[in-house]
PDB file of C-alpha atoms in Angstrom:
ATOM      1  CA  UNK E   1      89.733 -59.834-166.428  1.00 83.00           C
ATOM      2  CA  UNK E   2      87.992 -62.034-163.861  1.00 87.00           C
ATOM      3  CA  UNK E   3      84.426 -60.554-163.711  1.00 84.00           C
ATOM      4  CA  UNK E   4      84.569 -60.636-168.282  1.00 85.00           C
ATOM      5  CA  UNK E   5      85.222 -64.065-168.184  1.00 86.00           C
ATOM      6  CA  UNK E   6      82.691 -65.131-165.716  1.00 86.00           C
ATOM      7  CA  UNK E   7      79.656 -62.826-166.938  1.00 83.00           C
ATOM      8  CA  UNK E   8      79.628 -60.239-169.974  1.00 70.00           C
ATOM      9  CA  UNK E   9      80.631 -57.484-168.199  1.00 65.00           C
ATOM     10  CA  UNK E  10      83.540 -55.672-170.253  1.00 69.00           C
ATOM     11  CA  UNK E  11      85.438 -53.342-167.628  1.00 61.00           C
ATOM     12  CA  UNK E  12      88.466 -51.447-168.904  1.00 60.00           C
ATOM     13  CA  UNK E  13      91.248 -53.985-167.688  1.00 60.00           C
ATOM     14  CA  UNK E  14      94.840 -52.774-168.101  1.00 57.00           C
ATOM     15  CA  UNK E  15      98.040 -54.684-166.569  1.00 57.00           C
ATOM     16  CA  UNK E  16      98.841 -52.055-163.553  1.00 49.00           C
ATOM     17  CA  UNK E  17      97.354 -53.178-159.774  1.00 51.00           C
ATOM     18  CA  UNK E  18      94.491 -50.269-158.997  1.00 50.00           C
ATOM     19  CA  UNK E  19      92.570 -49.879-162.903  1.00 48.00           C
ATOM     20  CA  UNK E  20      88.731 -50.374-160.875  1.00 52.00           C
ATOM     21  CA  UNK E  21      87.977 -46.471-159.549  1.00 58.00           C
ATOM     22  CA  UNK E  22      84.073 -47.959-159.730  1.00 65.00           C
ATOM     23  CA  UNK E  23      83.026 -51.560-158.872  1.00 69.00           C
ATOM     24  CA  UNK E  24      81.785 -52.966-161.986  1.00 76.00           C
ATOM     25  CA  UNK E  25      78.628 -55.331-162.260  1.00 78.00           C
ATOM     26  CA  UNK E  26      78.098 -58.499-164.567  1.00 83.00           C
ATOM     27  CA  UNK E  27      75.584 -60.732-163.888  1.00 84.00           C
ATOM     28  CA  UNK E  28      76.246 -64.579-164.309  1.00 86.00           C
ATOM     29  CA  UNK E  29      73.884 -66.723-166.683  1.00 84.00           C
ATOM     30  CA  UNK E  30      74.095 -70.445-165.230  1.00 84.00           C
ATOM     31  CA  UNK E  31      70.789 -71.891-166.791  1.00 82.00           C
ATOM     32  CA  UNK E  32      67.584 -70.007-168.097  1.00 79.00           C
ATOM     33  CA  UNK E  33      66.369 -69.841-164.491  1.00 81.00           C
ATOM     34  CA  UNK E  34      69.631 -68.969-162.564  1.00 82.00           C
ATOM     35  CA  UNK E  35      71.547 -66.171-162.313  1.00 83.00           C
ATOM     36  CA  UNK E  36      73.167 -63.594-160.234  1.00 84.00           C
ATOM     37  CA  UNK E  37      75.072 -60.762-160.145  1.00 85.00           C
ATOM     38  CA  UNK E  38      79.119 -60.318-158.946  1.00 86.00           C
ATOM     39  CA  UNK E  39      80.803 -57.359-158.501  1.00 83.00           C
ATOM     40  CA  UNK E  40      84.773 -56.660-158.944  1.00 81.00           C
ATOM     41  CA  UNK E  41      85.714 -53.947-156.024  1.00 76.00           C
ATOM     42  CA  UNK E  42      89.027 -52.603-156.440  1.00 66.00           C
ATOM     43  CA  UNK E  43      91.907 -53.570-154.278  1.00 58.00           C
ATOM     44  CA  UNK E  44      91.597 -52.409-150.718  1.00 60.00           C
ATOM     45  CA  UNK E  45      94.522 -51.158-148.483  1.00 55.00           C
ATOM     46  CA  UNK E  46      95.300 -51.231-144.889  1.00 58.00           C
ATOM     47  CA  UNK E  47      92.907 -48.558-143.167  1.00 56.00           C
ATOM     48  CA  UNK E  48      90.706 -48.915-145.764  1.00 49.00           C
ATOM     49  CA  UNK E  49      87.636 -49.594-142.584  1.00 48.00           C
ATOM     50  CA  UNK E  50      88.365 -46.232-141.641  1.00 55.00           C
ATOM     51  CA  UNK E  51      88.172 -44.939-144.667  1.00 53.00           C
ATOM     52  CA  UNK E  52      91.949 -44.473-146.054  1.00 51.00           C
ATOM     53  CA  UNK E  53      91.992 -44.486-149.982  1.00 49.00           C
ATOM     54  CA  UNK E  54      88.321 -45.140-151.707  1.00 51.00           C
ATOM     55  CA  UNK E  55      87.893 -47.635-148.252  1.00 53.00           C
ATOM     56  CA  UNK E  56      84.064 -46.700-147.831  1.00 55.00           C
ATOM     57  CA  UNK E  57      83.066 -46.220-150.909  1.00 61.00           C
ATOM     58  CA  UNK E  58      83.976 -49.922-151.416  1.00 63.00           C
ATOM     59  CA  UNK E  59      82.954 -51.589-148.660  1.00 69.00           C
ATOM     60  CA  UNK E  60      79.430 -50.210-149.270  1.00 71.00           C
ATOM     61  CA  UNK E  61      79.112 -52.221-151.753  1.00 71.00           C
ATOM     62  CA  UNK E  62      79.894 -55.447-150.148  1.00 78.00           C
ATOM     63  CA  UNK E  63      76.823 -55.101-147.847  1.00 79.00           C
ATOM     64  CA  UNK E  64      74.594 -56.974-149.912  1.00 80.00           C
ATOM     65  CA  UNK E  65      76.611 -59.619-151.123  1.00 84.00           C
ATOM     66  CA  UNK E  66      75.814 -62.902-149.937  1.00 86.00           C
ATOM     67  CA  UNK E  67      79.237 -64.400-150.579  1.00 90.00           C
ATOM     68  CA  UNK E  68      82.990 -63.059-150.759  1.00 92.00           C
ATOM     69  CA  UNK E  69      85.820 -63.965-153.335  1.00 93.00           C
ATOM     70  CA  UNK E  70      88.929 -63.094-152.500  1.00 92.00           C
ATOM     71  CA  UNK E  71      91.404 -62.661-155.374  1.00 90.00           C
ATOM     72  CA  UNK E  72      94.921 -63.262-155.261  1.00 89.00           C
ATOM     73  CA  UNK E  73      97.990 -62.939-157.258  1.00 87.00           C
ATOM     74  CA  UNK E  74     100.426 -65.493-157.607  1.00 88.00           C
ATOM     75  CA  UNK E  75     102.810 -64.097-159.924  1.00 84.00           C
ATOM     76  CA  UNK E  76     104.611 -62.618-157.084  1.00 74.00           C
ATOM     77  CA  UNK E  77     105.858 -59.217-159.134  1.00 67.00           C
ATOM     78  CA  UNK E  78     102.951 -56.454-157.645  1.00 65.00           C
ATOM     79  CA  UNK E  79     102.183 -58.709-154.507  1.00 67.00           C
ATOM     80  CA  UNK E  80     105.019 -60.969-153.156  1.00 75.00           C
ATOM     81  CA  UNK E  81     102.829 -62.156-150.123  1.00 85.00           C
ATOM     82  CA  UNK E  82      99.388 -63.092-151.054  1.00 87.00           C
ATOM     83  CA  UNK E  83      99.052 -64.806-147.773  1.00 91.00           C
ATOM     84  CA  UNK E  84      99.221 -62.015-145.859  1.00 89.00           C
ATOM     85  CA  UNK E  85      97.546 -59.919-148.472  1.00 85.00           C
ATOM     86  CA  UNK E  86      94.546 -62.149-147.699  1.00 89.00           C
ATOM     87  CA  UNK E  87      94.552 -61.679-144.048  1.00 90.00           C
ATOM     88  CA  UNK E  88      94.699 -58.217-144.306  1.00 86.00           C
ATOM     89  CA  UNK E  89      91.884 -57.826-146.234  1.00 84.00           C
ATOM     90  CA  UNK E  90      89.947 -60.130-143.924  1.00 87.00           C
ATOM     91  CA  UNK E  91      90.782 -57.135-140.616  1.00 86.00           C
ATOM     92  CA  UNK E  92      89.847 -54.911-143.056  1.00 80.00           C
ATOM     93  CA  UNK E  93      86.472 -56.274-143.514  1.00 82.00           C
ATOM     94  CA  UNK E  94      85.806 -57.120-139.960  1.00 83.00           C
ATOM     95  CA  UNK E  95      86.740 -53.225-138.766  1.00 82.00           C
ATOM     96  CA  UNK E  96      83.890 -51.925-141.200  1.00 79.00           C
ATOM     97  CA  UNK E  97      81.680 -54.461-140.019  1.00 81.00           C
ATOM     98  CA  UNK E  98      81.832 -58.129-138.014  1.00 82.00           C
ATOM     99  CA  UNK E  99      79.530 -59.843-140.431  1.00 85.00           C
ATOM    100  CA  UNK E 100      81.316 -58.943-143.193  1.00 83.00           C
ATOM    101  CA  UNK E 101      83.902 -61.132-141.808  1.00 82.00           C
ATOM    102  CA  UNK E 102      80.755 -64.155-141.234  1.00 86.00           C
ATOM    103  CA  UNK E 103      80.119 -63.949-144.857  1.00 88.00           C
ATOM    104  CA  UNK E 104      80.952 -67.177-146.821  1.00 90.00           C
ATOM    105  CA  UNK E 105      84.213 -66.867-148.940  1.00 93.00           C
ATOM    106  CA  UNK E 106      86.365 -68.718-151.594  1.00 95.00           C
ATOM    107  CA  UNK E 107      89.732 -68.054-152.394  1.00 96.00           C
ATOM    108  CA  UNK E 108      91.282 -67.691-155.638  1.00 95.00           C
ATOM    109  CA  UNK E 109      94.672 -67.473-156.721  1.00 94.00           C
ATOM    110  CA  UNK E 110      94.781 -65.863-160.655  1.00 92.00           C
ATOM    111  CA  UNK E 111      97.469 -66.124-162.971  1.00 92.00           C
ATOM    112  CA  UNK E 112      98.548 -69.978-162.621  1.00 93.00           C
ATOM    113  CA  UNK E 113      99.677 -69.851-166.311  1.00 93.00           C
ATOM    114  CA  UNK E 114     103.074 -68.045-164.995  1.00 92.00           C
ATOM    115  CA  UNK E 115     106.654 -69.635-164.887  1.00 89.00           C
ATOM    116  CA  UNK E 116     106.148 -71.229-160.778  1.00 89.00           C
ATOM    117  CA  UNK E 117     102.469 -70.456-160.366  1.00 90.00           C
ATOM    118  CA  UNK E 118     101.560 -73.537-159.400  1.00 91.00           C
ATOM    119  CA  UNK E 119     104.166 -74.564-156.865  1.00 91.00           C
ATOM    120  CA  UNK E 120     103.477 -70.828-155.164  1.00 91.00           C
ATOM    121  CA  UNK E 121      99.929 -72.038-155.680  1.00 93.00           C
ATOM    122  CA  UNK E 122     100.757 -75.382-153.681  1.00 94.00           C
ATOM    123  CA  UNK E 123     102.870 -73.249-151.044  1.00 93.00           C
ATOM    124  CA  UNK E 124      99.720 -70.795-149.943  1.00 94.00           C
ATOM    125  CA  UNK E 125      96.945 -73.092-150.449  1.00 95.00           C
ATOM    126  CA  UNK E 126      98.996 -74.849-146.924  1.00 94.00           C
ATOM    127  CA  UNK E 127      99.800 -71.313-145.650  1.00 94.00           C
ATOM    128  CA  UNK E 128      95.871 -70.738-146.290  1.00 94.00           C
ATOM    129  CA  UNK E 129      94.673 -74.112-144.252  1.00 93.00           C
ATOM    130  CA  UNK E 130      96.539 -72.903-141.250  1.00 91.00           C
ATOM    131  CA  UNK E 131      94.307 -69.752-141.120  1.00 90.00           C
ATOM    132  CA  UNK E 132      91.163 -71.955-142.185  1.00 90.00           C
ATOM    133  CA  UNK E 133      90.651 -71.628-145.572  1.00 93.00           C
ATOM    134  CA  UNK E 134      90.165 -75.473-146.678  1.00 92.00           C
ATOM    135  CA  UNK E 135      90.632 -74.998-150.121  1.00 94.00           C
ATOM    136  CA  UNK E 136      92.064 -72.667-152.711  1.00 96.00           C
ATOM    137  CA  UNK E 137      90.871 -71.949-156.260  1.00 96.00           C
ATOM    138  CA  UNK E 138      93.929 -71.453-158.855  1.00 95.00           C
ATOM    139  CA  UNK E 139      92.955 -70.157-162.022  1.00 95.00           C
ATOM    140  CA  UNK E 140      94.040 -68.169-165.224  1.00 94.00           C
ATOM    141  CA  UNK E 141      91.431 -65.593-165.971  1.00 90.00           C
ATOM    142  CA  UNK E 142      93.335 -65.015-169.379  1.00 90.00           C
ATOM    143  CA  UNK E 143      93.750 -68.240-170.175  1.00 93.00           C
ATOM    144  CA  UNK E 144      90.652 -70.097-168.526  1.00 92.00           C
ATOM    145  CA  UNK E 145      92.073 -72.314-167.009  1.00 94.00           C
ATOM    146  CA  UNK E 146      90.148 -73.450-163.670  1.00 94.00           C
ATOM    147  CA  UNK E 147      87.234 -71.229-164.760  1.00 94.00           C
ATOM    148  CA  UNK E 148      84.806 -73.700-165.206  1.00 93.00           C
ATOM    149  CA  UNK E 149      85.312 -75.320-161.819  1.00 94.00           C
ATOM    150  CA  UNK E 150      85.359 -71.845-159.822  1.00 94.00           C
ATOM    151  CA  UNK E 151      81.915 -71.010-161.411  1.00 92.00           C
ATOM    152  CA  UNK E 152      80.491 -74.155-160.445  1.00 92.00           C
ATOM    153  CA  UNK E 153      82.099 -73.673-156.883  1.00 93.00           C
ATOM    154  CA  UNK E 154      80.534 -70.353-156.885  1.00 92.00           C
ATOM    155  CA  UNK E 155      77.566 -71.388-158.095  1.00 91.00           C
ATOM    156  CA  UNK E 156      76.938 -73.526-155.509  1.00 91.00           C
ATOM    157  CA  UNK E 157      78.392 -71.674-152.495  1.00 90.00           C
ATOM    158  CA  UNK E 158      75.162 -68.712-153.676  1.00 87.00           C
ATOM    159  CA  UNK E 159      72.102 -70.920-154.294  1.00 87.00           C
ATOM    160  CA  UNK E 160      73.418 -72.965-150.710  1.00 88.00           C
ATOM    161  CA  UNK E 161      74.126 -69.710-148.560  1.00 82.00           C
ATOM    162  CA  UNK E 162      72.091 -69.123-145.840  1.00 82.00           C
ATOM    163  CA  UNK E 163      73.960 -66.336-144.298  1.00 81.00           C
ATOM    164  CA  UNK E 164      72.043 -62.796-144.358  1.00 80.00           C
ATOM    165  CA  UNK E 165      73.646 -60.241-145.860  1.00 79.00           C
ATOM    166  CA  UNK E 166      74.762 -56.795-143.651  1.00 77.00           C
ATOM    167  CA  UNK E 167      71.576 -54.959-145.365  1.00 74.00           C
ATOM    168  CA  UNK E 168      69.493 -58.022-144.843  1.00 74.00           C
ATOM    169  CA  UNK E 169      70.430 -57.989-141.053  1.00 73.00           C
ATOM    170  CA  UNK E 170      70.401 -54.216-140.703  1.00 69.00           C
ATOM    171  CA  UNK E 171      67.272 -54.615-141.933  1.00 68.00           C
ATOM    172  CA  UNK E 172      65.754 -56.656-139.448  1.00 67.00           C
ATOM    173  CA  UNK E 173      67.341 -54.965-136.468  1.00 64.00           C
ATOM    174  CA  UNK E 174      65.593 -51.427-137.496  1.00 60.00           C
ATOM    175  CA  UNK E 175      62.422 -50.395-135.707  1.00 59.00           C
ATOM    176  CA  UNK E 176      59.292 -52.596-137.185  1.00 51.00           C
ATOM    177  CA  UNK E 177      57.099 -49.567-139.127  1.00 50.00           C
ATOM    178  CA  UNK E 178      53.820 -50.191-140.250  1.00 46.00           C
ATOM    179  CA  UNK E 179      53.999 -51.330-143.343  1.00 46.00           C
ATOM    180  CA  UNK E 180      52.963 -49.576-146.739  1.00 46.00           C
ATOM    181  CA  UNK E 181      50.102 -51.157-148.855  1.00 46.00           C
ATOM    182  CA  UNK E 182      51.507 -52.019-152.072  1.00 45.00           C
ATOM    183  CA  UNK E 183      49.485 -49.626-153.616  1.00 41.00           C
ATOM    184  CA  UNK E 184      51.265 -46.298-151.267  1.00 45.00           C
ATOM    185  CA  UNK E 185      54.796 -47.869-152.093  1.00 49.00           C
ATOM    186  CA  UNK E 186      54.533 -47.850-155.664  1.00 64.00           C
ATOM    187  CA  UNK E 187      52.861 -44.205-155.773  1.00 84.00           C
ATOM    188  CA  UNK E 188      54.906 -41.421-157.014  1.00 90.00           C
ATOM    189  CA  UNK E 189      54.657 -37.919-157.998  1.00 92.00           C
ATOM    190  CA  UNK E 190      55.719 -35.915-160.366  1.00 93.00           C
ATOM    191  CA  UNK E 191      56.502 -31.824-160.262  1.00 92.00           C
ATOM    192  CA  UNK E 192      57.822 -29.369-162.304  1.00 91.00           C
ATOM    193  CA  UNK E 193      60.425 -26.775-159.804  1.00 87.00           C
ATOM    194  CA  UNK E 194      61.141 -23.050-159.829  1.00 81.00           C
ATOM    195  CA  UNK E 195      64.156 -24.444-161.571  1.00 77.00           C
ATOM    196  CA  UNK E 196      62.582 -25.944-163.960  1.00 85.00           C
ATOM    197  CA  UNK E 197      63.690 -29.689-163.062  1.00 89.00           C
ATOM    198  CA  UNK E 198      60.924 -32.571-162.940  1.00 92.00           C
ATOM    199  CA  UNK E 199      61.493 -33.818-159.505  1.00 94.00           C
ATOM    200  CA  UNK E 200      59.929 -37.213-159.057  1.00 94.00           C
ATOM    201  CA  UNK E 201      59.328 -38.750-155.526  1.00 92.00           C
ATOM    202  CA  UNK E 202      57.862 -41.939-154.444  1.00 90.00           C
ATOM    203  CA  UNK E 203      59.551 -44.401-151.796  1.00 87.00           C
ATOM    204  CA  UNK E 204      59.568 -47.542-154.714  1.00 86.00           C
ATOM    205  CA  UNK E 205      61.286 -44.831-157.396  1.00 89.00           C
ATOM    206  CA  UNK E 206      63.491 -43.335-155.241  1.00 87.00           C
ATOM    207  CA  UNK E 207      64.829 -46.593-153.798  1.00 85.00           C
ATOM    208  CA  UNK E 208      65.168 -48.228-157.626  1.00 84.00           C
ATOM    209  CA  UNK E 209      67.508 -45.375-158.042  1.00 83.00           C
ATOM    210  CA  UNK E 210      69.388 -45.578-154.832  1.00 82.00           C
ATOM    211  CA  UNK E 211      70.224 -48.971-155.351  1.00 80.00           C
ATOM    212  CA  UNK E 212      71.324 -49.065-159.559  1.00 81.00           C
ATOM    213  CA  UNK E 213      75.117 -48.371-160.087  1.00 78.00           C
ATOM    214  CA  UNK E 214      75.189 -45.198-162.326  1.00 76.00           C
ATOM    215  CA  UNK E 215      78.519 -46.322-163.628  1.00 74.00           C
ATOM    216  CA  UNK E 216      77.291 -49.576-165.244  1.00 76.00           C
ATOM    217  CA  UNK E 217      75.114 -49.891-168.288  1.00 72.00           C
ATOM    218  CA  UNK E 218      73.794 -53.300-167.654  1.00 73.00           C
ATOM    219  CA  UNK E 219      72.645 -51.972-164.524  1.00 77.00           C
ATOM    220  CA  UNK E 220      71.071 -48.290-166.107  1.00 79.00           C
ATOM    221  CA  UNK E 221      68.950 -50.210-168.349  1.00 77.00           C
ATOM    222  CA  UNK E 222      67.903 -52.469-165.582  1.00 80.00           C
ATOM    223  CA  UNK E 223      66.591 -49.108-164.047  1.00 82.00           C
ATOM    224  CA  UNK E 224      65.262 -47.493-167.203  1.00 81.00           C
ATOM    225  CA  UNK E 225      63.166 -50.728-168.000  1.00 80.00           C
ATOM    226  CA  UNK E 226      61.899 -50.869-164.011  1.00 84.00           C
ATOM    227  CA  UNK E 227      61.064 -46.930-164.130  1.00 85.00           C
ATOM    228  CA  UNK E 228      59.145 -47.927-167.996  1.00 85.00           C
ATOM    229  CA  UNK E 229      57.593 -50.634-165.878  1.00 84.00           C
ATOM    230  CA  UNK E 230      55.803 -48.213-163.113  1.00 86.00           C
ATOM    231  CA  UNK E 231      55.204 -45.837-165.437  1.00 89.00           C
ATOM    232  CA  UNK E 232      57.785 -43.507-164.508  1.00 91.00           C
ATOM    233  CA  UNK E 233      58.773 -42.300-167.944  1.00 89.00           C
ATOM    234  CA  UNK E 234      54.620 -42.218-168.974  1.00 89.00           C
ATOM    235  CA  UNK E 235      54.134 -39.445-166.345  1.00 92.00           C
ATOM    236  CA  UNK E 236      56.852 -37.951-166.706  1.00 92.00           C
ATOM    237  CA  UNK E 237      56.521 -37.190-170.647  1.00 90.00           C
ATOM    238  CA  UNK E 238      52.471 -36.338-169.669  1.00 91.00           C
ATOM    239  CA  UNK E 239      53.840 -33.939-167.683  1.00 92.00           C
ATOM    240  CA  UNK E 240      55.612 -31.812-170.405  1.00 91.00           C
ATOM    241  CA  UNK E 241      59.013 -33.848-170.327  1.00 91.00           C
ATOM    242  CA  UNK E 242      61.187 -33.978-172.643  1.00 87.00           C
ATOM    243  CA  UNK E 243      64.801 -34.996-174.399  1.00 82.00           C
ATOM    244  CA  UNK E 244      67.552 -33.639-172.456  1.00 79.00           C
ATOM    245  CA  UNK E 245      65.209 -32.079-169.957  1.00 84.00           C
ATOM    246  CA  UNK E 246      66.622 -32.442-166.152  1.00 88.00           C
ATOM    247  CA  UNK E 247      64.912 -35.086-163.627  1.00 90.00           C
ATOM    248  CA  UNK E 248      65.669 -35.105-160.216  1.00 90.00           C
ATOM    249  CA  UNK E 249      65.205 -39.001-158.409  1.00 91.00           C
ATOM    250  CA  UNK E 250      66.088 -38.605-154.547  1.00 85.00           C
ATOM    251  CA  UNK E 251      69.570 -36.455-154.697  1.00 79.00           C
ATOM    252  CA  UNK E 252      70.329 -38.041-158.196  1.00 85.00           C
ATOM    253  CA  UNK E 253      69.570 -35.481-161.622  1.00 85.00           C
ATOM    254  CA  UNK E 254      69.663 -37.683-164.602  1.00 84.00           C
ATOM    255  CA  UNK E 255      69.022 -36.202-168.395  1.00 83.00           C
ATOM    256  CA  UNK E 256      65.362 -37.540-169.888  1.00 83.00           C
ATOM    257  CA  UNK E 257      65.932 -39.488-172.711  1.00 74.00           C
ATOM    258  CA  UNK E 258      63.752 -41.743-174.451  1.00 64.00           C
TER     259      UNK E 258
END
């Protein structure tokens, strides 16, 4: 309910704890030059670093976030202790990886419109200050309230971070290669296989589609537009491609459409 209020992302939501089986992207439109792009992962459980429930598959996707929101329920019916909730998640993230844990972070505690939300809120934003967290964020994603002032807060908390992200430093502790002329890394090729599947290769392509979320639309016509852009789709139809036809990107086989 969060992410669809914030962006125009439209997940399924339903009212039972674990609906998200796939993180789901929206991007958020501050002015005509800012924006960025949040993520809803689905709620993790203890062991989740080592790779209990969909633990992994999560936590992937937190390595190139620049920021961390922590979400967390006041009415007190699923999760009667979102203190401890919280702190869980926080070992959680440190297991996978110690700069997950660096990353900067608000709190929010949803559903404030409830009978005794906001004296639970009052009661774990001082629980909270005892493990550090100087402020807490109560909203109502269903009714707005406290929406406005969380998007400003996490407005500002992106275009002010200055911490890397776990890719970003990953990055920069690999081996230094030589680096590509712009030309090489945007070069691709496309073949026809015994099996009759156009295989395309190319380090730009194949990283475009490493990188897209296959279970987002916003995010599939990102890609499609990027591959129109390089002249992906061009070669490919040149080279006897057509409507339903199988490409193969990397380890991904998508169906050519126009």
């Amino acid at each position: 309910t969060l992410i669809s209020r914030l962006s125009a992302a439209r997940p399924k939501i339903a009212d039972y704890p674990f609906t998200t089986l796939t993180p789901n992207l929206g991007v958020v439109r501050v002015d005509d030059r800012v924006s960025y792009v949040i993520a809803d992962l689905p709620g993790l459980i203890e062991g989740a670093a080592e790779g209990r429930g969909l633990g992994h598959q999560f936590l992937r996707h937190l390595e190139r976030a620049k920021l961390v929101v922590h979400l967390i329920d006041l009415s007190g019916f699923e999760r009667p202790d979102p203190v401890t909730d919280y702190l869980r998640i926080r070992e959680e993230l440190e297991r996978y990886d110690p700069h997950l844990a660096e990353l900067p972070e608000l709190v929010v505690a949803n559903k404030i419109d409830l009978p005794d939300a906001r004296d639970m809120a009052d009661i774990v934003a001082e629980e909270l200050q005892r493990h550090g967290v100087e402020r807490l964020y109560p909203v109502s994603a269903v009714t707005g309230e406290g929406l406005e002032e969380l998007k400003l807060a996490l407005t500002r908390a992106v275009l002010t971070s200055t911490v890397p992200s776990v890719a970003a430093l990953r990055a920069a502790e690999a081996p230094v290669e030589e680096a590509p002329s712009a030309e090489a890394d945007a070069a691709f090729d496309v073949n026809l296989d015994e099996d009759g599947v156009y295989v395309v290769s190319g380090r730009t392509v194949e990283r475009a589609l490493a990188m897209c979320d296959l279970d987002n639309e916003e995010a599939i016509l990102r890609l499609h537009h990027r591959l129109t852009r390089m002249g992906v789709l061009r070669a490919l139809r040149e080279a006897g491609c057509g409507d339903g036809d199988a490409v193969r990107i990397g380890g991904v086989v998508l169906d050519f459409q126009e």
